[in-house]
CSV table of C-alpha atoms in Angstrom, one decimal:
chain,number,residue,atom,x,y,z
A,1,MET,CA,21.0,-84.9,-10.6
A,2,ASP,CA,21.2,-81.2,-9.6
A,3,GLU,CA,23.2,-78.8,-11.8
A,4,PRO,CA,24.1,-76.0,-9.4
A,5,PHE,CA,25.8,-74.0,-12.1
A,6,GLY,CA,23.2,-74.6,-14.8
A,7,PRO,CA,23.8,-76.2,-18.2
A,8,GLU,CA,27.2,-75.6,-19.8
A,9,TYR,CA,27.1,-73.1,-22.6
A,10,VAL,CA,29.0,-74.0,-25.8
A,11,ARG,CA,29.6,-71.1,-28.2
A,12,PRO,CA,28.5,-72.0,-31.7
A,13,ALA,CA,31.5,-72.6,-34.0
A,14,GLN,CA,32.2,-69.7,-36.4
A,15,PRO,CA,32.8,-70.4,-40.1
A,16,ASP,CA,36.4,-70.7,-41.3
A,17,CYS,CA,37.9,-68.1,-43.5
A,18,GLN,CA,37.9,-69.3,-47.1
A,19,ARG,CA,41.2,-67.4,-47.9
A,20,CYS,CA,43.4,-68.9,-45.3
A,21,GLY,CA,43.7,-72.1,-43.2
A,22,CYS,CA,44.3,-70.5,-39.8
A,23,CYS,CA,41.4,-68.1,-38.9
A,24,THR,CA,37.7,-67.8,-38.8
A,25,ALA,CA,36.0,-65.5,-41.3
A,26,ALA,CA,35.1,-63.0,-38.5
A,27,LEU,CA,38.7,-62.9,-37.3
A,28,CYS,CA,40.1,-62.1,-40.7
A,29,GLU,CA,37.5,-59.4,-41.3
A,30,THR,CA,38.6,-57.8,-38.1
A,31,GLY,CA,42.3,-58.3,-38.7
A,32,ARG,CA,42.2,-57.0,-42.3
A,33,HIS,CA,41.2,-53.6,-41.0
A,34,SER,CA,43.4,-53.5,-37.9
A,35,LEU,CA,47.1,-52.6,-37.5
A,36,LEU,CA,47.2,-55.4,-34.9
A,37,ARG,CA,46.4,-57.9,-37.7
A,38,CYS,CA,44.8,-61.2,-36.9
A,39,GLN,CA,47.3,-62.1,-34.2
A,40,GLY,CA,46.4,-59.1,-32.2
A,41,HIS,CA,42.8,-60.2,-31.8
A,42,VAL,CA,43.3,-63.6,-30.3
A,43,ASP,CA,44.4,-64.9,-26.9
A,44,ALA,CA,48.0,-66.1,-26.3
A,45,GLU,CA,47.0,-69.7,-26.9
A,46,HIS,CA,46.0,-69.1,-30.5
A,47,ARG,CA,48.5,-66.3,-31.4
A,48,GLU,CA,51.1,-68.6,-32.9
A,49,THR,CA,48.4,-70.4,-35.0
A,50,VAL,CA,47.2,-67.2,-36.7
A,51,TYR,CA,50.6,-65.4,-36.8
A,52,GLY,CA,51.4,-64.4,-40.4
A,53,CYS,CA,47.8,-64.8,-41.6
A,54,PRO,CA,47.9,-63.5,-45.2
A,55,CYS,CA,44.4,-61.9,-44.9
A,56,SER,CA,45.8,-59.2,-42.6
A,57,ALA,CA,49.5,-59.2,-43.6
A,58,GLU,CA,51.3,-56.1,-44.8
A,59,THR,CA,52.2,-57.9,-48.0
A,60,THR,CA,48.5,-58.1,-48.9
A,61,ARG,CA,47.1,-55.1,-50.8
A,62,TYR,CA,44.5,-52.9,-49.0
A,63,THR,CA,44.9,-54.4,-45.5
A,64,ALA,CA,45.5,-51.8,-42.8
A,65,ALA,CA,49.0,-53.2,-42.3
A,66,TRP,CA,49.7,-52.8,-46.0
A,67,ARG,CA,48.6,-49.2,-46.0
A,68,MET,CA,50.6,-48.4,-43.0
A,69,ALA,CA,53.7,-50.2,-44.4
A,70,GLN,CA,53.6,-47.9,-47.5
A,71,VAL,CA,53.6,-44.9,-45.2
A,72,ARG,CA,56.3,-46.3,-42.9
A,73,VAL,CA,58.7,-47.1,-45.7
A,74,THR,CA,58.0,-43.8,-47.5
A,75,ARG,CA,58.8,-41.8,-44.3
A,76,MET,CA,61.9,-44.0,-43.8
A,77,ALA,CA,63.2,-43.1,-47.2
A,78,ARG,CA,62.7,-39.4,-46.7
A,79,GLU,CA,63.4,-39.0,-43.0
A,80,LEU,CA,65.7,-41.8,-41.8
A,81,PRO,CA,67.1,-43.5,-44.9
A,82,VAL,CA,69.4,-46.6,-44.8
A,83,GLY,CA,73.1,-46.2,-45.2
A,84,ALA,CA,74.8,-45.7,-48.5
A,85,GLU,CA,76.0,-49.3,-48.8
A,86,ALA,CA,72.6,-50.7,-48.1
A,87,GLU,CA,70.9,-48.4,-50.6
A,88,ALA,CA,73.5,-49.3,-53.2
A,89,MET,CA,72.7,-53.0,-52.6
A,90,LEU,CA,69.0,-52.3,-52.8
A,91,ARG,CA,69.4,-50.6,-56.2
A,92,VAL,CA,71.5,-53.6,-57.5
A,93,LEU,CA,68.7,-56.0,-56.4
A,94,ALA,CA,66.1,-53.8,-58.0
A,95,GLU,CA,67.9,-54.1,-61.3
A,96,GLY,CA,68.1,-57.9,-61.0
A,97,GLY,CA,71.6,-58.1,-59.7
A,98,THR,CA,73.1,-60.1,-56.9
A,99,ALA,CA,74.0,-58.9,-53.4
A,100,SER,CA,77.5,-59.9,-52.3
A,101,ASP,CA,77.7,-58.9,-48.6
A,102,LEU,CA,74.9,-61.1,-47.1
A,103,GLU,CA,76.5,-61.0,-43.6
A,104,HIS,CA,76.7,-57.3,-42.9
A,105,VAL,CA,74.8,-55.1,-45.4
A,106,PHE,CA,71.9,-57.3,-46.5
A,107,PRO,CA,70.5,-57.8,-43.0
A,108,GLN,CA,70.0,-54.0,-42.9
A,109,LEU,CA,67.5,-54.4,-45.7
A,110,LYS,CA,65.9,-57.6,-44.4
A,111,VAL,CA,65.1,-56.2,-41.0
A,112,ARG,CA,63.4,-53.2,-42.5
A,113,GLY,CA,61.3,-55.3,-44.9
A,114,LEU,CA,63.1,-54.1,-48.0
A,115,GLY,CA,64.9,-57.3,-48.8
A,116,GLN,CA,64.1,-61.0,-48.6
A,117,ILE,CA,65.6,-64.4,-49.4
A,118,ILE,CA,63.9,-66.3,-52.2
A,119,ASN,CA,65.1,-69.8,-53.1
A,120,GLY,CA,68.3,-69.0,-51.2
A,121,LEU,CA,69.0,-65.8,-53.1
A,122,PRO,CA,68.7,-62.2,-51.9
A,123,SER,CA,65.8,-60.2,-53.5
A,124,ILE,CA,64.1,-56.9,-53.2
A,125,THR,CA,60.6,-56.8,-51.7
A,126,PRO,CA,57.7,-54.8,-52.9
A,127,LEU,CA,58.4,-52.4,-50.0
A,128,GLY,CA,61.9,-52.1,-51.3
A,129,HIS,CA,60.5,-50.7,-54.5
A,130,VAL,CA,58.3,-48.4,-52.5
A,131,TYR,CA,61.4,-47.2,-50.7
A,132,LEU,CA,63.3,-46.4,-53.9
A,133,ALA,CA,60.3,-44.7,-55.4
A,134,ALA,CA,60.0,-42.5,-52.3
A,135,LYS,CA,63.8,-41.7,-52.3
A,136,ASP,CA,63.9,-40.8,-56.0
A,137,GLY,CA,60.5,-39.4,-56.6
A,138,VAL,CA,59.1,-35.9,-56.0
A,139,ARG,CA,57.0,-35.4,-52.9
A,140,ALA,CA,55.2,-32.0,-52.3
A,141,ALA,CA,52.5,-30.5,-50.3
A,142,THR,CA,49.0,-30.8,-51.8
A,143,THR,CA,45.5,-29.9,-50.7
A,144,VAL,CA,43.4,-32.8,-49.5
A,145,ARG,CA,39.7,-32.9,-48.7
A,146,VAL,CA,38.2,-35.7,-46.5
A,147,LEU,CA,35.0,-36.9,-48.1
A,148,ASP,CA,33.9,-39.4,-45.4
A,149,VAL,CA,35.2,-41.9,-42.9
A,150,ASP,CA,34.3,-45.6,-42.3
A,151,LYS,CA,34.7,-46.4,-38.6
A,152,LYS,CA,34.1,-50.1,-39.3
A,153,THR,CA,37.1,-50.4,-41.6
A,154,ARG,CA,39.0,-47.5,-39.9
A,155,THR,CA,39.6,-45.8,-43.3
A,156,ALA,CA,38.8,-42.4,-44.8
A,157,ARG,CA,38.2,-41.4,-48.5
A,158,VAL,CA,40.0,-38.3,-49.5
A,159,GLU,CA,40.3,-36.2,-52.7
A,160,VAL,CA,43.8,-35.1,-53.6
A,161,ALA,CA,43.8,-31.8,-55.5
A,162,ASP,CA,47.1,-32.2,-57.3
A,163,TRP,CA,46.5,-35.8,-58.4
A,164,ARG,CA,43.0,-36.6,-59.6
A,165,ALA,CA,40.4,-34.5,-57.8
A,166,ASP,CA,37.5,-36.7,-59.0
A,167,GLU,CA,39.1,-40.0,-57.9
A,168,PRO,CA,38.8,-40.6,-54.1
A,169,VAL,CA,41.8,-42.3,-52.4
A,170,THR,CA,41.5,-44.5,-49.3
A,171,VAL,CA,43.8,-43.8,-46.4
A,172,LEU,CA,43.9,-44.9,-42.8
A,173,MET,CA,41.6,-42.9,-40.5
A,174,HIS,CA,44.1,-43.3,-37.7
A,175,GLN,CA,46.9,-41.8,-39.8
A,176,ILE,CA,44.9,-38.6,-40.4
A,177,THR,CA,43.9,-38.2,-36.7
A,178,THR,CA,47.4,-39.0,-35.4
A,179,ASP,CA,49.1,-36.6,-37.9
A,180,SER,CA,46.7,-33.7,-37.6
A,181,GLY,CA,45.4,-34.1,-34.0
A,182,LEU,CA,41.8,-33.8,-35.2
A,183,ASP,CA,38.9,-35.8,-33.9
A,184,VAL,CA,37.5,-38.5,-36.1
A,185,ASP,CA,34.0,-37.0,-36.1
A,186,SER,CA,35.4,-33.7,-37.4
A,187,LEU,CA,37.1,-35.2,-40.5
A,188,PRO,CA,34.2,-35.4,-43.0
A,189,GLY,CA,34.4,-32.3,-45.2
A,190,ARG,CA,37.6,-31.1,-43.7
A,191,TRP,CA,40.3,-29.5,-45.8
A,192,LEU,CA,43.8,-30.6,-45.0
A,193,THR,CA,47.3,-30.4,-46.4
A,194,ALA,CA,49.4,-33.5,-46.9
A,195,ASP,CA,52.6,-34.5,-48.7
A,196,ALA,CA,52.2,-36.7,-51.7
A,197,ASN,CA,53.8,-38.2,-54.8
A,198,CYS,CA,51.3,-36.9,-57.2
A,199,ASP,CA,53.2,-38.0,-60.3
A,200,VAL,CA,52.3,-41.7,-59.8
A,201,PRO,CA,49.9,-43.4,-62.3
A,202,ASP,CA,47.6,-45.2,-59.9
A,203,ALA,CA,46.1,-44.9,-56.4
A,204,ASP,CA,48.0,-47.9,-55.2
A,205,ARG,CA,51.3,-46.0,-55.5
A,206,LEU,CA,50.0,-42.7,-54.2
A,207,VAL,CA,51.3,-42.3,-50.6
A,208,LEU,CA,50.0,-39.5,-48.4
A,209,THR,CA,52.0,-38.4,-45.3
A,210,ALA,CA,52.1,-35.6,-42.8
A,211,PHE,CA,48.4,-34.6,-42.7
A,212,ARG,CA,47.9,-31.2,-41.2
A,213,THR,CA,45.2,-28.6,-41.0
A,214,ALA,CA,45.0,-26.0,-43.8
A,215,PRO,CA,42.8,-23.0,-44.8
A,216,LEU,CA,40.3,-23.4,-47.6
A,217,PRO,CA,41.8,-23.1,-51.1
A,218,ALA,CA,41.1,-19.7,-52.7
A,219,GLY,CA,37.8,-19.8,-54.5
A,220,TRP,CA,36.4,-22.8,-52.7
A,221,ASP,CA,33.6,-23.1,-50.1
A,222,GLU,CA,33.2,-25.4,-47.1
A,223,ASP,CA,31.1,-27.9,-49.2
A,224,GLY,CA,33.9,-28.5,-51.6
A,225,GLY,CA,32.6,-26.4,-54.5
A,226,GLU,CA,33.8,-23.2,-56.1
A,227,ALA,CA,32.6,-20.1,-54.3
A,228,SER,CA,30.2,-18.0,-56.4
């Protein structure tokens, strides 16, 4: 019998992700490094299936969504904070207390990702702690040098002068380009200024915001060394 359209092509099945029960390994690799997460890289038919995949969630450390959530909540605390009642409730929850107004005040925390219900009780989220740290902590301008960029993971490694100059910190490449207006290819070796909480003890709690162009620090050359 003739086959006017030729043999049917069946795409080989992709291996499942070993970390979750909803995605392929390739999809999670893409979603992990994308602000769209896994659900942003499938068709409408499969979006509900992969929605909330932990491999790309903002609650999973080092995903693109997690990195952006730290920035979003830090900026919220400094630029557009919640109301006094909501902040007071958040501080009570942070100290292990119980929220009383679950109908009017708590939803303000929940919708922003600062509060959650666990076992029927209100609780602060990790982002809630980030919010309070940003509200209470010291943030100041610091010199930053971009070491390199990874276009596959959409990240950049930077040195933060007032934190630990010899310990690179990973940030979202898109964040730097959006803040500064610079092209991705011009970032490696570039000196910038950013706002940071340089008093934190580890890189996971170091949040950089407001990247902008800056002149070279006095006594330094373009290659990152001290001028002779």
